[in-house]
C-alpha positions as YAML, in Angstrom:
chain: A
units: angstrom
residues:
- id: 1
  name: MET
  ca: [141.11, 56.49, 94.36]
- id: 2
  name: ARG
  ca: [144.63, 57.04, 93.05]
- id: 3
  name: LYS
  ca: [145.46, 53.39, 93.69]
- id: 4
  name: ILE
  ca: [142.48, 52.30, 91.59]
- id: 5
  name: ILE
  ca: [143.43, 54.62, 88.73]
- id: 6
  name: PHE
  ca: [147.05, 53.45, 88.89]
- id: 7
  name: PHE
  ca: [145.94, 49.80, 88.88]
- id: 8
  name: VAL
  ca: [143.65, 50.31, 85.85]
- id: 9
  name: LEU
  ca: [146.37, 52.15, 83.91]
- id: 10
  name: PHE
  ca: [148.92, 49.46, 84.83]
- id: 11
  name: MET
  ca: [146.59, 46.69, 83.62]
- id: 12
  name: GLN
  ca: [145.99, 48.49, 80.32]
- id: 13
  name: LEU
  ca: [149.74, 48.89, 79.81]
- id: 14
  name: ALA
  ca: [150.36, 45.23, 80.63]
- id: 15
  name: MET
  ca: [147.66, 44.08, 78.21]
- id: 16
  name: THR
  ca: [149.04, 46.32, 75.46]
- id: 17
  name: ALA
  ca: [152.54, 44.94, 75.99]
- id: 18
  name: TYR
  ca: [151.21, 41.38, 75.93]
- id: 19
  name: ALA
  ca: [149.24, 41.99, 72.72]
- id: 20
  name: ARG
  ca: [152.36, 43.26, 70.95]
- id: 21
  name: ASN
  ca: [154.08, 39.92, 71.52]
- id: 22
  name: ILE
  ca: [151.54, 38.05, 69.41]
- id: 23
  name: ILE
  ca: [152.21, 37.72, 65.69]
- id: 24
  name: LYS
  ca: [149.08, 37.08, 63.60]
- id: 25
  name: VAL
  ca: [149.84, 34.63, 60.81]
- id: 26
  name: ALA
  ca: [147.67, 33.91, 57.77]
- id: 27
  name: SER
  ca: [148.02, 30.70, 55.80]
- id: 28
  name: GLY
  ca: [146.19, 28.38, 53.49]
- id: 29
  name: GLU
  ca: [145.98, 24.61, 53.26]
- id: 30
  name: TRP
  ca: [148.98, 22.98, 51.53]
- id: 31
  name: PRO
  ca: [149.78, 19.64, 53.19]
- id: 32
  name: PRO
  ca: [152.33, 18.76, 54.47]
- id: 33
  name: PHE
  ca: [153.66, 22.32, 54.55]
- id: 34
  name: SER
  ca: [150.65, 24.11, 55.97]
- id: 35
  name: GLY
  ca: [147.30, 22.99, 57.30]
- id: 36
  name: GLU
  ca: [144.94, 23.57, 60.17]
- id: 37
  name: ASN
  ca: [144.65, 19.87, 61.02]
- id: 38
  name: LEU
  ca: [148.35, 19.07, 60.65]
- id: 39
  name: LYS
  ca: [150.65, 18.60, 63.63]
- id: 40
  name: HIS
  ca: [152.11, 22.03, 64.52]
- id: 41
  name: GLY
  ca: [150.21, 23.52, 61.56]
- id: 42
  name: GLY
  ca: [152.52, 21.74, 59.13]
- id: 43
  name: PHE
  ca: [156.19, 22.33, 58.35]
- id: 44
  name: CYS
  ca: [155.86, 26.06, 57.56]
- id: 45
  name: GLY
  ca: [153.69, 26.70, 60.61]
- id: 46
  name: HIS
  ca: [156.07, 24.84, 62.90]
- id: 47
  name: VAL
  ca: [159.21, 26.58, 61.62]
- id: 48
  name: THR
  ca: [157.52, 29.99, 61.79]
- id: 49
  name: THR
  ca: [156.20, 29.42, 65.30]
- id: 50
  name: GLU
  ca: [159.57, 28.23, 66.57]
- id: 51
  name: ALA
  ca: [161.46, 31.12, 64.93]
- id: 52
  name: PHE
  ca: [159.16, 33.71, 66.48]
- id: 53
  name: LYS
  ca: [159.33, 31.90, 69.82]
- id: 54
  name: LEU
  ca: [163.13, 32.27, 69.79]
- id: 55
  name: ALA
  ca: [162.63, 36.01, 69.25]
- id: 56
  name: GLY
  ca: [160.18, 36.23, 72.17]
- id: 57
  name: TYR
  ca: [156.89, 36.22, 70.25]
- id: 58
  name: GLN
  ca: [153.85, 33.97, 70.17]
- id: 59
  name: THR
  ca: [152.00, 33.19, 66.96]
- id: 60
  name: GLN
  ca: [148.32, 32.87, 66.15]
- id: 61
  name: ILE
  ca: [147.85, 31.06, 62.85]
- id: 62
  name: LYS
  ca: [144.54, 31.40, 61.00]
- id: 63
  name: TYR
  ca: [143.78, 29.45, 57.86]
- id: 64
  name: TYR
  ca: [142.05, 31.06, 54.89]
- id: 65
  name: PRO
  ca: [141.64, 30.41, 51.20]
- id: 66
  name: TRP
  ca: [144.98, 31.44, 49.67]
- id: 67
  name: LYS
  ca: [143.79, 34.69, 48.07]
- id: 68
  name: ARG
  ca: [142.28, 35.79, 51.36]
- id: 69
  name: ALA
  ca: [145.51, 34.96, 53.22]
- id: 70
  name: LEU
  ca: [147.27, 37.45, 50.97]
- id: 71
  name: SER
  ca: [144.48, 39.99, 51.34]
- id: 72
  name: VAL
  ca: [144.33, 39.93, 55.15]
- id: 73
  name: THR
  ca: [148.09, 40.34, 55.29]
- id: 74
  name: GLU
  ca: [148.11, 43.16, 52.76]
- id: 75
  name: ASN
  ca: [145.37, 44.92, 54.74]
- id: 76
  name: ALA
  ca: [147.24, 44.47, 58.07]
- id: 77
  name: VAL
  ca: [144.66, 42.13, 59.60]
- id: 78
  name: SER
  ca: [147.49, 39.62, 59.74]
- id: 79
  name: ASP
  ca: [151.18, 40.39, 60.29]
- id: 80
  name: VAL
  ca: [152.65, 37.67, 58.07]
- id: 81
  name: THR
  ca: [151.56, 34.95, 55.69]
- id: 82
  name: LEU
  ca: [153.18, 31.55, 55.17]
- id: 83
  name: CYS
  ca: [154.50, 29.33, 52.40]
- id: 84
  name: TRP
  ca: [154.63, 31.68, 49.44]
- id: 85
  name: ILE
  ca: [156.99, 31.41, 46.49]
- id: 86
  name: LYS
  ca: [158.73, 34.67, 45.62]
- id: 87
  name: SER
  ca: [157.38, 36.38, 42.50]
- id: 88
  name: ALA
  ca: [157.86, 39.79, 40.91]
- id: 89
  name: GLU
  ca: [154.26, 40.75, 41.77]
- id: 90
  name: ARG
  ca: [154.54, 39.68, 45.41]
- id: 91
  name: LYS
  ca: [157.92, 41.35, 45.86]
- id: 92
  name: ILE
  ca: [156.21, 44.71, 45.28]
- id: 93
  name: ILE
  ca: [153.95, 44.28, 48.33]
- id: 94
  name: TYR
  ca: [155.65, 41.75, 50.63]
- id: 95
  name: PHE
  ca: [159.06, 41.15, 52.17]
- id: 96
  name: PHE
  ca: [160.53, 37.69, 51.64]
...
């Protein structure tokens, strides 16, 4: 019985550790910089994916209308959002 409990706890720990290595990315459509049907998700998607890969993370990019991409990131559904131009309003909420 102890072996079964240990195995279940080990699997939960392993899955939690794996989940932490995935960065959820929100983006909109802005060819050629970002787009669901573009190779590598476009320039921004490719650069972001490669940068996180170098740091040991995987990315999951989801595409939304632009306002929703901001909203899901602000509400922590997504970890980051792509291809934004720095503005005074956005600097209040987001890191650039």
